[in-house]
mmCIF file of C-alpha atoms in Angstrom:
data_model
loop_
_atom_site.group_PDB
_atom_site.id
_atom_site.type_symbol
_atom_site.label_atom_id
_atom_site.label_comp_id
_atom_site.label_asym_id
_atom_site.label_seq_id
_atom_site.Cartn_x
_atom_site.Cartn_y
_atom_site.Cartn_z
ATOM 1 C CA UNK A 19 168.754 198.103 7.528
ATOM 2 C CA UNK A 20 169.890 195.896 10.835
ATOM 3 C CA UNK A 21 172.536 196.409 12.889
ATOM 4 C CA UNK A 22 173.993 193.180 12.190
ATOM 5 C CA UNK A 23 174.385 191.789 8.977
ATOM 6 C CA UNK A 24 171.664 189.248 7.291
ATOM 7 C CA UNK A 25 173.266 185.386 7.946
ATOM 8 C CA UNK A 26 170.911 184.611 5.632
ATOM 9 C CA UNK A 27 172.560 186.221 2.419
ATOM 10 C CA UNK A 28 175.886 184.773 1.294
ATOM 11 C CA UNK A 29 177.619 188.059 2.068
ATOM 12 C CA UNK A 30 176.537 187.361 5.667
ATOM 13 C CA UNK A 31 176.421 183.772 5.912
ATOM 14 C CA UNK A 32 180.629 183.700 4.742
ATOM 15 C CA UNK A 33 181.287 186.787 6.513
ATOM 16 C CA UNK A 34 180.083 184.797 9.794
ATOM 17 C CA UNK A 35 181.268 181.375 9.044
ATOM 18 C CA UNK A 36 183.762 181.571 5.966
ATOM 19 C CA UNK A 37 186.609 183.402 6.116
ATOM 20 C CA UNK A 38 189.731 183.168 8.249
ATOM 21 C CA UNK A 39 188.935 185.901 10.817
ATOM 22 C CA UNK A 40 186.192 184.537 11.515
ATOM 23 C CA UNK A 41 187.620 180.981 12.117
ATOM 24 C CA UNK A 42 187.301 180.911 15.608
ATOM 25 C CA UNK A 43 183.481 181.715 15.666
ATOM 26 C CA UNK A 44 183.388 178.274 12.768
ATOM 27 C CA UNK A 45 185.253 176.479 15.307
ATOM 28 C CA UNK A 46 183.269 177.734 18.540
ATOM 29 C CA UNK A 47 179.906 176.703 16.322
ATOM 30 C CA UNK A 48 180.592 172.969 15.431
ATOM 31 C CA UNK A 49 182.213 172.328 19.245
ATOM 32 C CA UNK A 50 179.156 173.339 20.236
ATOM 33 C CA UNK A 51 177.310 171.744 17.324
ATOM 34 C CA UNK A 52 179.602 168.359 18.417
ATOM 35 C CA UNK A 53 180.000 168.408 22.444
ATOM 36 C CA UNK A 54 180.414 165.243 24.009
ATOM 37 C CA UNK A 55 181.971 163.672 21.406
ATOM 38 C CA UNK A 56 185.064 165.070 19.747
ATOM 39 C CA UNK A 57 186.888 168.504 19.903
ATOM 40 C CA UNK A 58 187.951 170.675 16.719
ATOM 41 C CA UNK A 59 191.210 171.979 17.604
ATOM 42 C CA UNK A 60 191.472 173.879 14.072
ATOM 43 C CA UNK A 61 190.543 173.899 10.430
ATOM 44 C CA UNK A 62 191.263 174.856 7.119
ATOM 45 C CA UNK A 63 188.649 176.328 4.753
ATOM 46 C CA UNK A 64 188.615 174.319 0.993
ATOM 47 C CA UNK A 65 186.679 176.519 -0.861
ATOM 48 C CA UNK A 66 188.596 176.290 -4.079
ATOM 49 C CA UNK A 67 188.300 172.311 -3.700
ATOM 50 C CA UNK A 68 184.241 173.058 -4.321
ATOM 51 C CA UNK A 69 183.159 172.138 -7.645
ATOM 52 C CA UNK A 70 182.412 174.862 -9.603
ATOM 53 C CA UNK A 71 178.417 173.669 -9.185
ATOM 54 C CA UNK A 72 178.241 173.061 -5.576
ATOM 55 C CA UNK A 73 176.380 176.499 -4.942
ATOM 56 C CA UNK A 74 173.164 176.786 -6.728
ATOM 57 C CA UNK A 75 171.945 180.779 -5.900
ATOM 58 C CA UNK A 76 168.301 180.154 -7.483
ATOM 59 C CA UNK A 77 167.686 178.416 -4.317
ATOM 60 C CA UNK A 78 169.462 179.944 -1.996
ATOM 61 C CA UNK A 79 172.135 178.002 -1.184
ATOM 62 C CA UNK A 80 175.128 179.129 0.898
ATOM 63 C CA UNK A 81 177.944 176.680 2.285
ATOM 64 C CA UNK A 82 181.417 176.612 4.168
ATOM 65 C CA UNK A 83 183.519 173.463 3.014
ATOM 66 C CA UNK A 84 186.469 172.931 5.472
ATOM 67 C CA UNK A 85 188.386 170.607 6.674
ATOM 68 C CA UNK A 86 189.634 169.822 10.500
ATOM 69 C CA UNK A 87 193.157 169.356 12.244
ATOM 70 C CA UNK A 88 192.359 165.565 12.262
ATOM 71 C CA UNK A 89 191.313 164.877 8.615
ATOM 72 C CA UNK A 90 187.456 165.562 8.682
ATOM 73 C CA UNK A 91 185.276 167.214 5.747
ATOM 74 C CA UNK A 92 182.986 169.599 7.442
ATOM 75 C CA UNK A 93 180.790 171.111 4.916
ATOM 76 C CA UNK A 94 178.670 173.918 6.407
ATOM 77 C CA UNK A 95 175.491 175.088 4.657
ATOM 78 C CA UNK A 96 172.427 177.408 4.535
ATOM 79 C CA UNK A 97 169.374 176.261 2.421
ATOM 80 C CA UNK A 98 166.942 179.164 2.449
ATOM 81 C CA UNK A 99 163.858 177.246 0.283
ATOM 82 C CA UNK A 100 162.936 174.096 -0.389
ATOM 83 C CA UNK A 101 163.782 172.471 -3.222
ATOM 84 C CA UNK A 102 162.852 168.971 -5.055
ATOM 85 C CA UNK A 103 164.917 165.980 -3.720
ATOM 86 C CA UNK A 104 167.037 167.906 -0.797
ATOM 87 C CA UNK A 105 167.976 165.093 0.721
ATOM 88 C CA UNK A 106 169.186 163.346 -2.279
ATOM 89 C CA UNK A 107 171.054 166.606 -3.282
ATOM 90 C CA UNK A 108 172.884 166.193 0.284
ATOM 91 C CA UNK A 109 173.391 162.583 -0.388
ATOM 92 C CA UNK A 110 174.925 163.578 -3.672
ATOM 93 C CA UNK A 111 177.453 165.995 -2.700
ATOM 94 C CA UNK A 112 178.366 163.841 0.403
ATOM 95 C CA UNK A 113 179.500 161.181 -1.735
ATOM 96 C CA UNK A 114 181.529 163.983 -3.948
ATOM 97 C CA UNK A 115 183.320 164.968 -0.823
ATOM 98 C CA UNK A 116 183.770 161.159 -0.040
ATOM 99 C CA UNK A 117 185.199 160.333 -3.361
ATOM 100 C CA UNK A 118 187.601 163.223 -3.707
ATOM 101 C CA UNK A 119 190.067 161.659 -1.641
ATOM 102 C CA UNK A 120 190.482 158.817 -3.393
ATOM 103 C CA UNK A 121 194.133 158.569 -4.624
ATOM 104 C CA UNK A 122 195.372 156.613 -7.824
ATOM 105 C CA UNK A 123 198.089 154.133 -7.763
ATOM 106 C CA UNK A 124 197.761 150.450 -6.498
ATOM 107 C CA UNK A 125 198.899 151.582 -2.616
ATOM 108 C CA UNK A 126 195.712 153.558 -1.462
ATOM 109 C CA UNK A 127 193.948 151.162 0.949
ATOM 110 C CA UNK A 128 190.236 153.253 0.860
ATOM 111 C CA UNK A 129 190.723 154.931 3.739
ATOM 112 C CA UNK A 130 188.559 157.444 3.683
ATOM 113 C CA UNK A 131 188.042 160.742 6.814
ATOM 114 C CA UNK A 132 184.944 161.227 8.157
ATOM 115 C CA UNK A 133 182.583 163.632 6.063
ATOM 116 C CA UNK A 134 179.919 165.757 7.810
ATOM 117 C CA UNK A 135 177.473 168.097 6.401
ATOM 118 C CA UNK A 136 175.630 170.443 8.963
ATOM 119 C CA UNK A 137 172.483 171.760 7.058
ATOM 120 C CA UNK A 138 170.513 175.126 8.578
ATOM 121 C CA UNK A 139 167.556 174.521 6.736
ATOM 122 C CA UNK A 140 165.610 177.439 7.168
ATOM 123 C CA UNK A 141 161.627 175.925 6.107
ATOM 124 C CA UNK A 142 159.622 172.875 7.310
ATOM 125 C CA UNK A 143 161.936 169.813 5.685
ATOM 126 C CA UNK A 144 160.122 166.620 5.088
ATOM 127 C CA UNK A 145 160.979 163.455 7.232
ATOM 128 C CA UNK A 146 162.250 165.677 10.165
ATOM 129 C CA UNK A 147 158.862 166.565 11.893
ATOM 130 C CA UNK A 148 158.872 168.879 14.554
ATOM 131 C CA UNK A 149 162.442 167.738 15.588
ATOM 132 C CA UNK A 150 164.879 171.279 15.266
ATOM 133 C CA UNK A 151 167.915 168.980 15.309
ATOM 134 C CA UNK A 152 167.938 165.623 13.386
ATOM 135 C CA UNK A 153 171.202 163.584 13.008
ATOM 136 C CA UNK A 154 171.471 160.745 10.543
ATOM 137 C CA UNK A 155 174.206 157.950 10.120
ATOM 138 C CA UNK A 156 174.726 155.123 8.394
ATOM 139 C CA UNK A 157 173.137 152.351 10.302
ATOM 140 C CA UNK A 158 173.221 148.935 11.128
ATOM 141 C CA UNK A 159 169.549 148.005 10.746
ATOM 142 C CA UNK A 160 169.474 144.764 12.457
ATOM 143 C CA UNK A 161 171.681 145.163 15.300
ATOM 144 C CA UNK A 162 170.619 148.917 15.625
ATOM 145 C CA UNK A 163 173.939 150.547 15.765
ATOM 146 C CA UNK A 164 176.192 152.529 13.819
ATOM 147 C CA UNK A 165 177.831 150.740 11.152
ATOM 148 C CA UNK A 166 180.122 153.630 10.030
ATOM 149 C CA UNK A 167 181.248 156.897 11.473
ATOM 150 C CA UNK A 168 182.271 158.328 8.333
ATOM 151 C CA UNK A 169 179.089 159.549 7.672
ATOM 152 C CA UNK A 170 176.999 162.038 9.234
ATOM 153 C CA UNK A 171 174.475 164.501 8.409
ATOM 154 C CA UNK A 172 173.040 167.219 10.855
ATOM 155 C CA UNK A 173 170.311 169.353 9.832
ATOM 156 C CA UNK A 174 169.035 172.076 12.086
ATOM 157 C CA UNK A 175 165.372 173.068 10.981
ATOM 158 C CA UNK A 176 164.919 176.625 12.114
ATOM 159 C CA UNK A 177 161.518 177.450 11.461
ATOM 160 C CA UNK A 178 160.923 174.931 14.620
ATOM 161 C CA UNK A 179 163.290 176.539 17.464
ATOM 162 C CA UNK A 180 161.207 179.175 18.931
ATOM 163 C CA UNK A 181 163.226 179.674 22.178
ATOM 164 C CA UNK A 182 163.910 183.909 23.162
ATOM 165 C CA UNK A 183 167.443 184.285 24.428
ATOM 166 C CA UNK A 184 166.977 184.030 28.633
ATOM 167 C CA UNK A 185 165.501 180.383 27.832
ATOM 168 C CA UNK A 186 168.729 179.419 26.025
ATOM 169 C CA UNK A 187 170.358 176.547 28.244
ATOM 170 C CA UNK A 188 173.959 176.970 26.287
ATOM 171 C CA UNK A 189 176.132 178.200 23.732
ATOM 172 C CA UNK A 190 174.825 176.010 21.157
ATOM 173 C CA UNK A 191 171.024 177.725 21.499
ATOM 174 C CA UNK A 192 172.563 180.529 21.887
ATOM 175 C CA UNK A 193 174.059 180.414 18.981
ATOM 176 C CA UNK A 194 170.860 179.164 17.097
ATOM 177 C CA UNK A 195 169.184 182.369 18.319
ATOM 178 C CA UNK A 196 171.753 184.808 17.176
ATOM 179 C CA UNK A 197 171.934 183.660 13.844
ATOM 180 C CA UNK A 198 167.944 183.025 13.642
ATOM 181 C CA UNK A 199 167.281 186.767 15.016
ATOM 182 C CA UNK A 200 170.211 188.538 14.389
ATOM 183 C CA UNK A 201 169.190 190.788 11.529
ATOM 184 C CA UNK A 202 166.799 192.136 13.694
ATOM 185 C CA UNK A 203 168.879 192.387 16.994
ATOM 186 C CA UNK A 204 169.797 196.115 18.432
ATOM 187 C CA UNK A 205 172.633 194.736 20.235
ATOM 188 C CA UNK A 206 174.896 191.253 20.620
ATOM 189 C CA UNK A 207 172.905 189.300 23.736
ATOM 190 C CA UNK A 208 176.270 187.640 25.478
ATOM 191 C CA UNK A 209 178.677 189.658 24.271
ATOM 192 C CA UNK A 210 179.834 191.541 27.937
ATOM 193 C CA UNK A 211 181.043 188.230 29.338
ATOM 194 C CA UNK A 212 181.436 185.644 26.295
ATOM 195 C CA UNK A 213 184.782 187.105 23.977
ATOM 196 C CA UNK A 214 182.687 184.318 21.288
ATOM 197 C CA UNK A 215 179.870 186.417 21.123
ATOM 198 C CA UNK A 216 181.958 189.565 21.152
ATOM 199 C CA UNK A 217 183.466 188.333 18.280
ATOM 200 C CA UNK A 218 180.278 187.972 16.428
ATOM 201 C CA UNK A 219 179.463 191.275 17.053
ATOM 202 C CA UNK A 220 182.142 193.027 15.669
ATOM 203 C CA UNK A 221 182.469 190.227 12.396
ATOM 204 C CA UNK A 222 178.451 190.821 11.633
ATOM 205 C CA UNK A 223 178.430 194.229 12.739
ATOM 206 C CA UNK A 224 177.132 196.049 9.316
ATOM 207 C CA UNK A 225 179.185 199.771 10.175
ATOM 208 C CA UNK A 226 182.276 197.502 10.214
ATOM 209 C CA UNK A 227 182.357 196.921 6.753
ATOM 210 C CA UNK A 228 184.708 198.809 4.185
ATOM 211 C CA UNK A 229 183.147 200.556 1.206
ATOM 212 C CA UNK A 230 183.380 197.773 -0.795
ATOM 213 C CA UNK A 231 182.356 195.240 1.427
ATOM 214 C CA UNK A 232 178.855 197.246 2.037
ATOM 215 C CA UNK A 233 178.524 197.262 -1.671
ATOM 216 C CA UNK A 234 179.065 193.532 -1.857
ATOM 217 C CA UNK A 235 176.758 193.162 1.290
ATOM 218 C CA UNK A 236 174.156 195.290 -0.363
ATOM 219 C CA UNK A 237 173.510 193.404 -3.462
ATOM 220 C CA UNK A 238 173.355 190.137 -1.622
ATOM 221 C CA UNK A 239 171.114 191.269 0.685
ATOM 222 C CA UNK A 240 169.184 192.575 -2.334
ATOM 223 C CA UNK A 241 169.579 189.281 -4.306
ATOM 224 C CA UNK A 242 168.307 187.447 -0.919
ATOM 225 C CA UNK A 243 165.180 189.351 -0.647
ATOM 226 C CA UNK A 244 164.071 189.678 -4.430
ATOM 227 C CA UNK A 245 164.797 186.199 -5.433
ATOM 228 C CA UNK A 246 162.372 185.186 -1.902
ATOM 229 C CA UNK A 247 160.110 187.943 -3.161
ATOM 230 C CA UNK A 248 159.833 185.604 -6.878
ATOM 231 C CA UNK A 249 159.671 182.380 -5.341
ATOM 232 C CA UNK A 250 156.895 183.398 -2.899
ATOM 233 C CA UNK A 251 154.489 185.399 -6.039
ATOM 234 C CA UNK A 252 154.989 181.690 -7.928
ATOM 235 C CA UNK A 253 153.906 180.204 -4.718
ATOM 236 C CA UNK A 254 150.912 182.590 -4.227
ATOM 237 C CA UNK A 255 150.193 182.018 -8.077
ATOM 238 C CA UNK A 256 150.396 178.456 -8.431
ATOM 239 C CA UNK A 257 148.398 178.710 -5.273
ATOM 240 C CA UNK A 258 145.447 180.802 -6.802
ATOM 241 C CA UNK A 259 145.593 179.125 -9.800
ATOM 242 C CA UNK A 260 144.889 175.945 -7.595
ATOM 243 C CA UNK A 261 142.079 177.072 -6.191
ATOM 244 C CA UNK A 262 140.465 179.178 -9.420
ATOM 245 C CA UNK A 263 140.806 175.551 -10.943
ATOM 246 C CA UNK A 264 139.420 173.579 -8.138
ATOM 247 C CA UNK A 265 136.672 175.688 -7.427
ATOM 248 C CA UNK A 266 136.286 175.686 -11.582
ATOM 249 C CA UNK A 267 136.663 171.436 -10.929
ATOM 250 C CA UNK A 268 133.800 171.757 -8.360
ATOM 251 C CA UNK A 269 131.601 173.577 -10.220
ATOM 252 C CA UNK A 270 132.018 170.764 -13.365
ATOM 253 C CA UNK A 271 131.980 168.248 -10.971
ATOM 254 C CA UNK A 272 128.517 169.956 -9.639
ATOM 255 C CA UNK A 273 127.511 170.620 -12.982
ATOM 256 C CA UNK A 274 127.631 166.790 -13.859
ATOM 257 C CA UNK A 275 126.590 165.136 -10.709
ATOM 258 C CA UNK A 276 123.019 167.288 -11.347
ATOM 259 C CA UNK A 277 122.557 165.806 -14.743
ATOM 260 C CA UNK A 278 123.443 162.649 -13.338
ATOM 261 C CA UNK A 279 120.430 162.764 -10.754
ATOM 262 C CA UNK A 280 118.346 164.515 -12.653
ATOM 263 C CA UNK A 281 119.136 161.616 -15.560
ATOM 264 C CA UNK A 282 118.325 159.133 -12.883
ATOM 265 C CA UNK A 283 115.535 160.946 -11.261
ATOM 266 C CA UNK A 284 113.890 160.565 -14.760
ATOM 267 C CA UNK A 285 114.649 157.175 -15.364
ATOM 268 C CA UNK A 286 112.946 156.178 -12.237
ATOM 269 C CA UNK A 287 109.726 158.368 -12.351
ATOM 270 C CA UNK A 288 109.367 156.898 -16.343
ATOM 271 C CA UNK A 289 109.883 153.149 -14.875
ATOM 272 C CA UNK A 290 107.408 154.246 -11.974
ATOM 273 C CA UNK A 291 104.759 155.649 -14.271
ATOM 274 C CA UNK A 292 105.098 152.584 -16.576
ATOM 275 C CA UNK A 293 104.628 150.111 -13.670
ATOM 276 C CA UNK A 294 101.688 151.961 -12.715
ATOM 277 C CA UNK A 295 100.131 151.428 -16.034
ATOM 278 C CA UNK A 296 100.616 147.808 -16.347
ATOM 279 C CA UNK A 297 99.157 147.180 -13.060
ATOM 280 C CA UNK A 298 95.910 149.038 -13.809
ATOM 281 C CA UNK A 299 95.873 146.468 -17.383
ATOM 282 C CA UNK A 300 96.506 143.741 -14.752
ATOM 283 C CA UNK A 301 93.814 145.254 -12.719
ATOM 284 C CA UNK A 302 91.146 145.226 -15.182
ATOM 285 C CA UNK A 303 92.045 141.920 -16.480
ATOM 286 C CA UNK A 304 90.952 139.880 -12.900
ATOM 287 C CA UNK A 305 94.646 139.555 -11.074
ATOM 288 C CA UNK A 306 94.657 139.942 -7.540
ATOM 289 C CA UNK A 307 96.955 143.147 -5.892
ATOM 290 C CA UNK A 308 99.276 140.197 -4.764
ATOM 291 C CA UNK A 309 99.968 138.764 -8.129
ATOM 292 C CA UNK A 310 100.090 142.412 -9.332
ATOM 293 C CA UNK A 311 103.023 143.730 -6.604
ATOM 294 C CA UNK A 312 104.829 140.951 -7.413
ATOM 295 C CA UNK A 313 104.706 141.686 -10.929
ATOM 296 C CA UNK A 314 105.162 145.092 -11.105
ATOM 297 C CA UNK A 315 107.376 145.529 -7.530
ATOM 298 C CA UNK A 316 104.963 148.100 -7.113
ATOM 299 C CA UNK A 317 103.926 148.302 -3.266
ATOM 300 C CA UNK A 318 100.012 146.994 -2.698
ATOM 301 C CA UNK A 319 98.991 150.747 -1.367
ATOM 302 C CA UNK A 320 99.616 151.945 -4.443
ATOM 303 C CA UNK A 321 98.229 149.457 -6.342
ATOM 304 C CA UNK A 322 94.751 149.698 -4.446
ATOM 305 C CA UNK A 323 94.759 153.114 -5.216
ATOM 306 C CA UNK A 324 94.830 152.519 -9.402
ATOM 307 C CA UNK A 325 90.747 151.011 -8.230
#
């Protein structure tokens, strides 16, 4: 077992990012995530606001749902596999966390906070190419701006950021390469002269846990693995199955195509051999090899060979 804990479980993944010792690593992530454009000052974790469905384990879903100093929804995930109609599931659950704060009574005005979902999606997503980071909003398509800044939607595709730590520019890769390595990482790169990455250490450091916390850890991290281990033997099945049945398709498709020429092959060699007897009759009865080709469509070599 790793050093550091698995941020891939949900043991490791809330240990990191979901409880309130570790709210200053949260906080450190999404300034980073957000530089240049606002600052997170502090937050407050809404877990127990989640409906009871938001997690769904068969697919390895893990998420943070907080809520910033300033009003924001922040919801935080990790989607391990892909599943049918991600982005519509995002879509979904956005507009849950959007129509939460709607308030009853005739004096609420529908204003609304801003609601952002960060999304480490951790296979190849379609619609986001080779792009690691891809950040949608709602859009004015004519004039090409943003319409609204309520909504937002940042997912960071892992399998695409490939960078080893000394080619990390700043915190933000840096933090992308802890979390993508870190099971596997003998010691905390950063952690002698950023108190951030210190942090992380001790938080994800696996010999820090209590008793029960390593049995908690344990069983996620067994969960994690055995429930990739499934999905990839259906994958490997329903891909052998696709090929015993395409290669069984090939050899039907093979099968038929030779009956179909041979069918045809016969067809013509009967038409040619019937040709060939009613232009020797023609022959016999006087009609030049002219009149005869023309008849027959045989070619005149042919025909001056039935003499």
């Amino acid at each position: 077992m790793g050093k550091f804990v698995n941020p891939f479980t949900d043991i490791g993944f809330k240990r990191i990012f979901g409880q309130e010792v570790s709210k200053p690593l949260l906080l450190d992530f999404l300034n980073n995530l957000l530089k240049g454009e606002r600052t997170i000052t502090d937050l407050r974790f809404l877990d127990k606001e989640q409906p009871a469905d938001y997690r769904d384990d068969r697919s390895l879903i893990y998420d943070i749902y907080c809520q910033t100093d300033t009003g924001e929804k922040i919801i935080v995930e990790m989607q391990n596999k892909e599943q049918p109609n991600f982005a519509d599931r995002c879509l979904y659950y956005y507009a849950q966390a959007v129509s939460r704060q709607g308030e009853k009574g005739a004096d609420w005005d529908y204003h609304i906070n801003a609601v952002y979902l960060v999304a480490f999606v951790n296979f190849h997503m379609d619609g986001l190419g080779d792009n690691f980071r891809t950040d949608v909003v709602l859009m004015n398509k004519q004039r090409k701006e943003v319409f609204s800044d309520k909504e937002r939607f940042i997912f960071l595709q892992l399998p695409v950021f490939h960078k080893e730590a000394e080619e990390c520019k700043d915190d933000f890769e840096r933090w992308i390469y802890v979390l993508k390595n870190m099971e596997i990482l003998d010691r905390m790169p950063w952690a002698a002269k950023d108190s951030v990455f210190r942090k992380l250490a001790e938080i994800g450091e696996v010999s820090n846990m209590t008793k029960d916390e390593r049995i908690k850890y344990d069983a996620a991290l067994r969960h994690y693995r055995d429930t990739l281990n499934v999905m990839r033997g259906a994958e490997d099945k329903g891909r052998q199955q696709g090929l015993a049945e395409g290669r069984l398709q090939g050899l039907s498709e093979g099968r038929l195509q030779g009956l179909n020429e041979g069918r045809l092959q016969g067809l013509n060699e009967g038409q040619l051999s019937a040709n060939l007897k009613t232009a020797k009759n023609l022959l016999s009865m006087g009609l030049s090899i002219e009149q005869i080709a023309k008849a027959t469509g045989l070619d005149s070599k042919d025909i001056e060979k039935l003499q």
